[in-house]
Short mmCIF file of C-alpha atoms and ligand atoms in Angstrom, two decimals:
data_model
loop_
_atom_site.label_atom_id
_atom_site.label_comp_id
_atom_site.label_asym_id
_atom_site.label_seq_id
_atom_site.Cartn_x
_atom_site.Cartn_y
_atom_site.Cartn_z
CA MET A 598 13.07 5.65 -25.56
CA SER A 599 9.78 7.11 -24.41
CA ILE A 600 8.41 6.09 -21.03
CA VAL A 601 4.78 6.50 -20.02
CA LEU A 602 3.67 5.85 -16.44
CA TYR A 603 -0.02 5.18 -15.80
CA HIS A 604 -0.75 5.90 -12.16
CA TYR A 605 -2.80 7.93 -9.74
CA LYS A 606 -1.74 10.29 -6.98
CA ARG A 607 -0.93 8.76 -3.60
CA SER A 608 -0.79 5.20 -4.90
CA PRO A 609 2.01 3.72 -2.78
CA TYR A 610 3.07 1.21 -5.44
CA SER A 611 3.26 4.02 -7.99
CA THR A 612 5.33 6.08 -5.59
CA ARG A 613 7.86 3.24 -5.53
CA ILE A 614 8.31 3.71 -9.29
CA ILE A 615 8.17 7.53 -9.26
CA TRP A 616 10.94 7.59 -6.65
CA TYR A 617 12.99 5.09 -8.63
CA LEU A 618 12.71 7.30 -11.73
CA ALA A 619 13.55 10.42 -9.72
CA LEU A 620 16.60 8.90 -8.03
CA ARG A 621 17.92 7.65 -11.38
CA GLN A 622 16.95 10.89 -13.15
CA ILE A 623 15.09 9.01 -15.88
CA PRO A 624 12.64 11.27 -17.73
CA TYR A 625 9.10 10.04 -18.35
CA SER A 626 5.57 11.16 -19.17
CA GLN A 627 2.55 10.34 -17.06
CA CYS A 628 -1.04 9.48 -17.78
CA LEU A 629 -3.14 9.95 -14.66
CA GLN A 630 -5.84 7.40 -13.99
CA PRO A 631 -8.95 7.36 -11.82
CA THR A 632 -8.61 5.56 -8.47
CA ILE A 633 -11.45 3.20 -9.34
CA LEU A 634 -12.55 1.42 -12.53
CA PRO A 635 -13.31 1.99 -15.35
CA ARG A 636 -9.94 2.95 -16.89
CA PRO A 637 -10.73 3.22 -20.60
CA ASP A 638 -7.24 4.62 -21.33
CA LEU A 639 -5.95 1.12 -20.69
CA LYS A 640 -8.90 -1.17 -21.34
CA GLU A 641 -10.34 0.38 -24.50
CA LYS A 642 -7.37 2.10 -26.06
CA LEU A 643 -4.72 -0.58 -25.40
CA GLY A 644 -6.86 -3.65 -24.71
CA ILE A 645 -5.36 -4.08 -21.21
CA SER A 646 -7.75 -5.54 -18.63
CA TYR A 647 -5.23 -5.80 -15.76
CA ARG A 648 -6.74 -3.54 -13.14
CA ARG A 649 -3.81 -2.60 -10.96
CA ILE A 650 -1.71 0.52 -10.88
CA PRO A 651 0.97 1.44 -11.83
CA ILE A 652 1.59 0.27 -15.39
CA LEU A 653 4.66 1.45 -17.26
CA ALA A 654 5.41 1.51 -20.97
CA ILE A 655 8.94 1.69 -22.34
CA GLY A 656 8.68 2.19 -26.08
CA TRP A 657 5.88 -0.11 -27.21
CA ASP A 658 6.41 -2.66 -24.44
CA VAL A 659 3.99 -2.34 -21.54
CA TYR A 660 4.99 -3.74 -18.15
CA LEU A 661 2.65 -4.87 -15.37
CA ASP A 662 3.69 -5.01 -11.72
CA THR A 663 6.30 -2.88 -10.00
CA ARG A 664 8.70 -5.81 -9.56
CA LEU A 665 8.95 -6.31 -13.31
CA ILE A 666 8.90 -2.56 -13.93
CA ILE A 667 11.99 -2.00 -11.77
CA LYS A 668 13.77 -4.96 -13.33
CA LYS A 669 13.12 -3.60 -16.83
CA LEU A 670 14.19 -0.08 -15.92
CA GLU A 671 17.42 -1.53 -14.52
CA GLU A 672 17.99 -3.39 -17.81
CA HIS A 673 17.04 -0.58 -20.19
CA TYR A 674 18.81 2.17 -18.23
CA PRO A 675 22.20 0.80 -17.10
CA SER A 676 24.11 3.12 -14.83
CA SER A 677 25.84 6.03 -16.58
CA ASN A 678 26.61 9.71 -15.96
CA SER A 679 23.09 10.58 -17.08
CA TYR A 680 21.41 7.82 -15.06
CA PRO A 681 23.13 7.35 -11.70
CA PRO A 682 23.01 3.80 -10.36
CA LEU A 683 20.67 2.80 -7.59
CA SER A 684 21.25 -0.90 -7.38
CA GLY A 685 24.23 -1.83 -5.27
CA THR A 686 27.47 -3.56 -5.83
CA PRO A 687 28.71 -5.98 -4.57
CA ASP A 688 26.36 -8.85 -5.39
CA GLU A 689 25.33 -9.35 -1.79
CA HIS A 690 23.71 -5.91 -1.87
CA ARG A 691 21.63 -7.04 -4.83
CA GLY A 692 20.63 -10.09 -2.81
CA ILE A 693 19.43 -7.87 0.06
CA GLU A 694 17.50 -5.67 -2.40
CA ALA A 695 15.79 -8.73 -3.87
CA LEU A 696 14.87 -10.10 -0.43
CA LEU A 697 13.49 -6.73 0.68
CA SER A 698 11.43 -6.53 -2.49
CA LEU A 699 9.99 -10.00 -1.79
CA ALA A 700 9.17 -9.22 1.83
CA VAL A 701 7.86 -5.70 1.39
CA ALA A 702 6.12 -5.50 -1.99
CA GLY A 703 5.33 -9.17 -2.41
CA GLY A 704 4.90 -10.15 1.22
CA ASP A 705 3.05 -9.01 4.29
CA ILE A 706 4.65 -5.64 4.99
CA PHE A 707 2.62 -3.63 2.51
CA ARG A 708 -0.60 -5.46 3.44
CA SER A 709 -0.04 -4.80 7.15
CA CYS A 710 0.70 -1.11 6.49
CA ALA A 711 -2.49 -0.86 4.40
CA MET A 712 -4.50 -2.31 7.30
CA LEU A 713 -3.40 0.68 9.41
CA MET A 714 -5.36 3.14 7.30
CA PRO A 715 -7.76 4.84 9.74
CA PRO A 716 -11.28 3.41 9.17
CA GLN A 717 -12.79 6.92 8.90
CA ILE A 718 -10.49 7.71 5.95
CA LEU A 719 -11.73 4.60 4.15
CA GLU A 720 -15.32 5.50 5.02
CA ALA A 721 -14.82 8.96 3.48
CA GLN A 722 -13.93 7.32 0.14
CA GLY A 723 -17.57 6.31 -0.21
CA GLN A 724 -19.52 3.24 -1.23
CA GLN A 725 -18.34 3.22 -4.85
CA PHE A 726 -14.75 2.88 -3.71
CA LEU A 727 -15.57 0.00 -1.35
CA ARG A 728 -17.48 -1.79 -4.13
CA ASP A 729 -14.55 -1.28 -6.49
CA ARG A 730 -12.08 -2.72 -3.97
CA ALA A 731 -14.40 -5.71 -3.44
CA ASP A 732 -13.99 -6.40 -7.16
CA LEU A 733 -10.23 -6.04 -6.66
CA ALA A 734 -10.44 -8.70 -3.95
CA GLY A 735 -12.12 -11.04 -6.44
CA VAL A 736 -15.72 -10.77 -5.19
CA LYS A 737 -18.32 -11.40 -7.91
CA GLN A 738 -20.64 -8.54 -8.84
CA SER A 739 -23.70 -10.44 -7.59
CA ASP A 740 -22.10 -10.80 -4.13
CA ILE A 741 -21.02 -7.15 -4.12
CA ASP A 742 -24.66 -6.27 -4.86
CA LYS A 743 -25.64 -8.35 -1.81
CA GLY A 744 -23.36 -6.09 0.24
CA PHE A 745 -20.30 -8.34 0.58
CA LEU A 746 -17.43 -5.85 0.96
CA PRO A 747 -14.21 -7.45 2.23
CA LEU A 748 -12.50 -4.07 2.58
CA SER A 749 -14.63 -1.91 4.85
CA PRO A 750 -14.13 0.32 7.90
CA GLU A 751 -15.27 -2.61 10.10
CA VAL A 752 -12.66 -4.94 8.59
CA LEU A 753 -9.93 -2.35 9.12
CA LYS A 754 -10.93 -1.98 12.77
CA ALA A 755 -10.76 -5.74 13.25
CA MET A 756 -7.40 -6.11 11.48
CA ARG A 757 -5.69 -3.14 13.12
CA PRO A 758 -4.34 -4.75 16.33
CA GLN A 759 -2.43 -7.51 14.52
CA ALA A 760 -1.30 -5.12 11.76
CA LEU A 761 0.16 -2.80 14.42
CA ILE A 762 2.23 -5.67 15.77
CA GLU A 763 3.47 -6.66 12.29
CA VAL A 764 4.42 -3.12 11.29
CA ARG A 765 6.10 -2.40 14.61
CA GLN A 766 8.12 -5.59 14.30
CA TYR A 767 9.31 -4.50 10.86
CA VAL A 768 10.20 -1.00 12.04
CA HIS A 769 12.00 -2.48 15.04
CA MET A 770 14.01 -4.75 12.74
CA LEU A 771 15.11 -1.77 10.62
CA GLU A 772 15.97 0.26 13.73
CA THR A 773 18.06 -2.41 15.40
CA THR A 774 19.78 -4.03 12.41
CA PHE A 775 20.45 -1.95 9.27
CA LEU A 776 20.11 1.49 10.85
CA GLY A 777 21.36 0.46 14.30
CA ALA A 778 24.70 -0.39 12.72
CA GLY A 779 25.26 3.30 11.82
CA GLY A 780 25.23 5.22 8.55
CA ASN A 781 22.58 7.24 6.77
CA TRP A 782 21.31 4.47 4.51
CA LEU A 783 20.56 0.79 4.97
CA LEU A 784 23.65 -0.49 3.17
CA LYS A 785 25.97 2.33 4.31
CA THR A 786 25.99 3.85 0.85
CA THR A 787 26.60 7.57 0.28
CA ARG A 788 23.14 8.04 -1.25
CA PRO A 789 19.98 5.94 -0.98
CA SER A 790 20.27 2.60 -2.75
CA LEU A 791 17.63 0.29 -4.14
CA ALA A 792 17.60 -1.43 -0.73
CA ASP A 793 16.40 1.84 0.87
CA LEU A 794 13.74 2.25 -1.79
CA GLU A 795 12.52 -1.34 -1.47
CA ALA A 796 12.30 -1.04 2.31
CA ILE A 797 10.84 2.42 2.72
CA TRP A 798 7.81 3.02 0.49
CA PRO A 799 4.93 1.42 2.49
CA ILE A 800 6.16 2.71 5.82
CA HIS A 801 6.71 6.17 4.38
CA TRP A 802 3.21 6.11 2.86
CA ILE A 803 1.44 5.06 6.04
CA SER A 804 3.47 7.49 8.17
CA THR A 805 2.07 10.40 6.12
CA ILE A 806 -1.58 9.45 6.81
CA PRO A 807 -2.76 11.26 9.95
CA GLY A 808 -3.93 8.85 12.66
CA ALA A 809 -2.48 5.71 11.05
CA LEU A 810 0.49 5.20 13.37
CA PRO A 811 -0.23 5.60 17.11
CA PRO A 812 2.34 8.03 18.59
CA ASP A 813 2.79 5.91 21.71
CA PHE A 814 3.56 2.76 19.72
CA ILE A 815 5.27 3.56 16.39
CA SER A 816 6.83 7.03 16.34
CA LYS A 817 10.02 9.04 16.38
CA GLU A 818 10.21 8.59 20.17
CA GLN A 819 10.45 4.81 19.98
CA PHE A 820 12.27 4.56 16.65
CA PRO A 821 14.44 7.67 16.13
CA LEU A 822 16.69 6.03 13.55
CA VAL A 823 13.84 4.87 11.32
CA PHE A 824 12.04 8.22 11.48
CA GLY A 825 15.32 10.05 10.81
CA TRP A 826 15.82 7.81 7.77
CA LEU A 827 12.27 8.59 6.55
CA GLU A 828 13.00 12.33 6.78
CA ARG A 829 16.36 12.00 5.06
CA PHE A 830 14.83 10.00 2.24
CA GLN A 831 12.04 12.56 1.80
CA GLN A 832 14.61 15.39 1.61
CA THR A 833 16.68 13.47 -0.93
CA ILE A 834 13.64 12.86 -3.12
CA GLU A 835 12.65 16.54 -2.90
CA SER A 836 16.09 17.78 -3.92
CA GLN A 837 16.31 15.15 -6.64
CA THR A 838 12.90 16.10 -8.04
CA GLN A 839 14.02 19.71 -8.34
CA THR A 840 16.81 18.72 -10.72
CA VAL A 841 14.58 16.80 -13.16
CA ARG A 842 11.76 18.21 -15.25
CA THR A 843 8.18 17.66 -14.10
CA PRO A 844 6.85 14.74 -16.11
CA PRO A 845 4.51 15.98 -18.83
CA ALA A 846 0.90 14.84 -18.36
CA LEU A 847 -0.61 13.05 -21.36
CA ASN A 848 -4.26 12.28 -21.91
CA GLY A 849 -5.24 8.71 -22.75
CA ASP A 850 -5.12 9.25 -26.53
CA GLU A 851 -1.72 10.95 -26.42
CA ALA A 852 -0.29 8.25 -24.17
CA ALA A 853 -1.63 5.36 -26.27
CA ASP A 854 -0.41 7.05 -29.44
CA MET A 855 3.07 7.54 -28.02
CA ILE A 856 3.21 3.84 -27.08
CA VAL A 857 1.86 2.25 -30.27
CA LYS A 858 4.02 4.51 -32.45
CA ALA A 859 7.15 4.26 -30.29
CA GLY A 860 9.27 2.41 -32.83
CA PHE A 861 11.25 0.68 -30.14
CA GLY A 862 10.59 -2.69 -28.63
CA GLU A 863 12.27 -5.49 -26.78
CA HIS A 864 13.69 -8.33 -28.83
CA GLU A 865 11.34 -11.24 -29.50
CA LEU A 866 11.23 -14.09 -27.01
CA ARG A 867 10.70 -17.79 -27.67
CA VAL A 868 8.19 -20.07 -26.02
CA ASP A 869 10.43 -22.89 -24.77
CA PRO A 870 8.54 -26.22 -24.87
CA ALA A 871 10.73 -27.47 -21.99
CA ASP A 872 9.44 -24.78 -19.63
CA PRO A 873 7.32 -26.63 -17.03
CA VAL A 874 4.35 -24.24 -17.29
CA VAL A 875 4.48 -24.20 -21.10
CA ALA A 876 4.49 -27.99 -21.13
CA ALA A 877 1.71 -28.32 -18.54
CA GLU A 878 -0.57 -25.80 -20.25
CA GLY A 879 0.25 -26.92 -23.80
CA LEU A 880 1.26 -23.39 -24.82
CA LYS A 881 2.69 -22.40 -28.19
CA ALA A 882 3.79 -19.07 -29.66
CA GLY A 883 0.96 -17.27 -31.45
CA MET A 884 -1.77 -19.03 -29.46
CA ASP A 885 -4.63 -17.05 -27.92
CA VAL A 886 -4.09 -16.96 -24.17
CA GLU A 887 -5.36 -15.38 -20.97
CA MET A 888 -3.02 -13.88 -18.39
CA TRP A 889 -3.92 -12.67 -14.89
CA PRO A 890 -2.48 -11.91 -11.45
CA THR A 891 -3.13 -14.64 -8.90
CA ASP A 892 -3.44 -12.46 -5.80
CA TRP A 893 -5.66 -9.40 -6.33
CA GLY A 894 -7.57 -8.27 -9.39
CA SER A 895 -7.67 -11.82 -10.74
CA LEU A 896 -11.16 -11.37 -12.23
CA HIS A 897 -9.59 -9.08 -14.84
CA LYS A 898 -7.87 -11.36 -17.30
CA ASP A 899 -5.90 -10.08 -20.25
CA ARG A 900 -6.49 -11.84 -23.52
CA GLY A 901 -4.15 -11.82 -26.45
CA LYS A 902 -1.65 -13.65 -28.59
CA LEU A 903 1.23 -15.36 -26.81
CA MET A 904 4.45 -13.68 -27.94
CA GLY A 905 7.01 -15.21 -25.61
CA ILE A 906 7.92 -16.61 -22.23
CA ASP A 907 11.22 -16.62 -20.39
CA ASP A 908 12.23 -17.18 -16.78
CA THR A 909 11.06 -13.77 -15.65
CA GLN A 910 8.12 -12.80 -17.85
CA PHE A 911 5.12 -13.69 -19.97
CA VAL A 912 4.57 -11.52 -23.07
CA ILE A 913 1.26 -11.29 -24.91
CA GLU A 914 -0.03 -8.96 -27.60
CA THR A 915 -3.25 -7.13 -26.86
CA ARG A 916 -5.21 -4.93 -29.21
CA GLY A 917 -7.17 -1.79 -28.38
CA THR A 918 -8.71 1.03 -30.39
CA SER A 919 -5.31 2.77 -30.60
CA GLY A 920 -3.47 -0.32 -31.86
CA SER A 921 -1.54 -3.32 -30.57
CA VAL A 922 0.93 -3.44 -27.70
CA ARG A 923 3.05 -6.10 -26.10
CA VAL A 924 2.13 -6.62 -22.47
CA HIS A 925 4.70 -8.16 -20.12
CA ALA A 926 3.85 -9.69 -16.75
CA PRO A 927 6.23 -11.27 -14.24
CA ARG A 928 6.22 -15.07 -13.85
CA HIS A 929 5.90 -14.73 -10.10
CA GLY A 930 2.30 -13.99 -9.08
CA PHE A 931 0.82 -14.33 -12.58
CA LYS A 932 -0.77 -17.21 -14.45
CA ILE A 933 -1.24 -17.87 -18.13
CA ALA A 934 -3.51 -20.39 -19.87
CA LYS A 935 -5.03 -21.06 -23.29
CA ALA A 936 -7.96 -18.72 -23.93
CA GLY A 937 -11.40 -20.27 -23.66
CA ASP A 938 -13.59 -20.72 -26.74
CA ASP A 939 -14.73 -17.13 -26.52
CA GLY A 940 -11.07 -15.99 -26.66
CA VAL A 941 -10.30 -13.03 -28.90
CA LYS A 942 -8.64 -13.71 -32.21
CA LEU A 943 -5.97 -11.19 -33.15
N1 GSH X 1276 1.84 -6.38 -7.36
C1 GSH X 1276 1.43 -5.10 -7.88
C2 GSH X 1276 0.51 -4.40 -6.87
C3 GSH X 1276 -0.02 -3.06 -7.35
C4 GSH X 1276 -1.21 -2.59 -6.53
O1 GSH X 1276 -1.82 -3.35 -5.79
N2 GSH X 1276 -1.52 -1.30 -6.68
C5 GSH X 1276 -2.70 -0.76 -6.05
C6 GSH X 1276 -2.59 0.76 -5.99
S1 GSH X 1276 -1.27 1.29 -4.91
C7 GSH X 1276 -3.91 -1.07 -6.90
O2 GSH X 1276 -3.75 -1.45 -8.05
N3 GSH X 1276 -5.11 -0.89 -6.36
C8 GSH X 1276 -6.30 -1.20 -7.10
C9 GSH X 1276 -6.56 -0.31 -8.25
O3 GSH X 1276 -6.08 0.82 -8.27
O4 GSH X 1276 -7.30 -0.72 -9.16
C10 GSH X 1276 2.64 -4.24 -8.20
O5 GSH X 1276 3.72 -4.50 -7.64
O6 GSH X 1276 2.55 -3.37 -9.08
#
């Protein structure tokens, strides 16, 4: 099964996936993307409008959102000698992993960490970047042109005090509960588990940005266990990365080609008429639909043919210049509806 990861360097959400792949020793190829739009490798070649990163393809199935990506990697790569497990047993460990994922990736923890980026670092990214992130926040082009930029150095300055409190509270919780109870890893495992990965990535990311965490408020002095855990995790990732090959870099054509010609795909899903969303939206298999994330990047709707829906995912078929792919999005945080009259016909 070929895996292609579309990402860019220093994207914290992508790092979550790169670390997952490294810890499980799953080989993959990568297709590096620009940090701002346009991304023709996705939009033109595969017909994918979703504007967030990372995106991961396994065979000819393309997965949006790191929550679904991890779930699919867990399913497609069950634990074996070649692919060591990350997710815990017993079941209660899996419950903790799921709750951490909800709180950290889906909840406020990442957002609060992002608000700690020093304003001068954001300023150095330039106006194009701020305009791009205004689009990400759902601001219409005409308002961006009028100078409405919801992510700006001024906004970061204003948000920082509260974000410091939120992040410190989170770090304090880790220090005094999971790590305070002893052991190298959150669930007292012998190597990092999925719970460590789910908890660590935003705090690790922000701790590597100079000036983000004030040394007199969130540092090794106040939280020795958390900072020791960050170091240990970093060392584990480094030693793990040495044992797996560096992922080959593909250009957009090579990546799209590998995906459309993969010859492996997930089994077909049904569209169950009893599903509440299916019933409310009047959806049927084969219908032209639009699918989009409801939090950020919602102006970028994917259009395609509805292939299936189950409890965890929507699946549509999109078409680009390289061919057709099946695009999967999680149910949580995404919406699907019949395409408008100008909907594409596949
Ligand atoms: N819920 C998404 C969030 C992904 C996300 O927000 N990624 C950031 C990069 S770390 C992003 O897409 N930023 C805007 C962009 O790159 O266009 C996931 O879990 O994958």
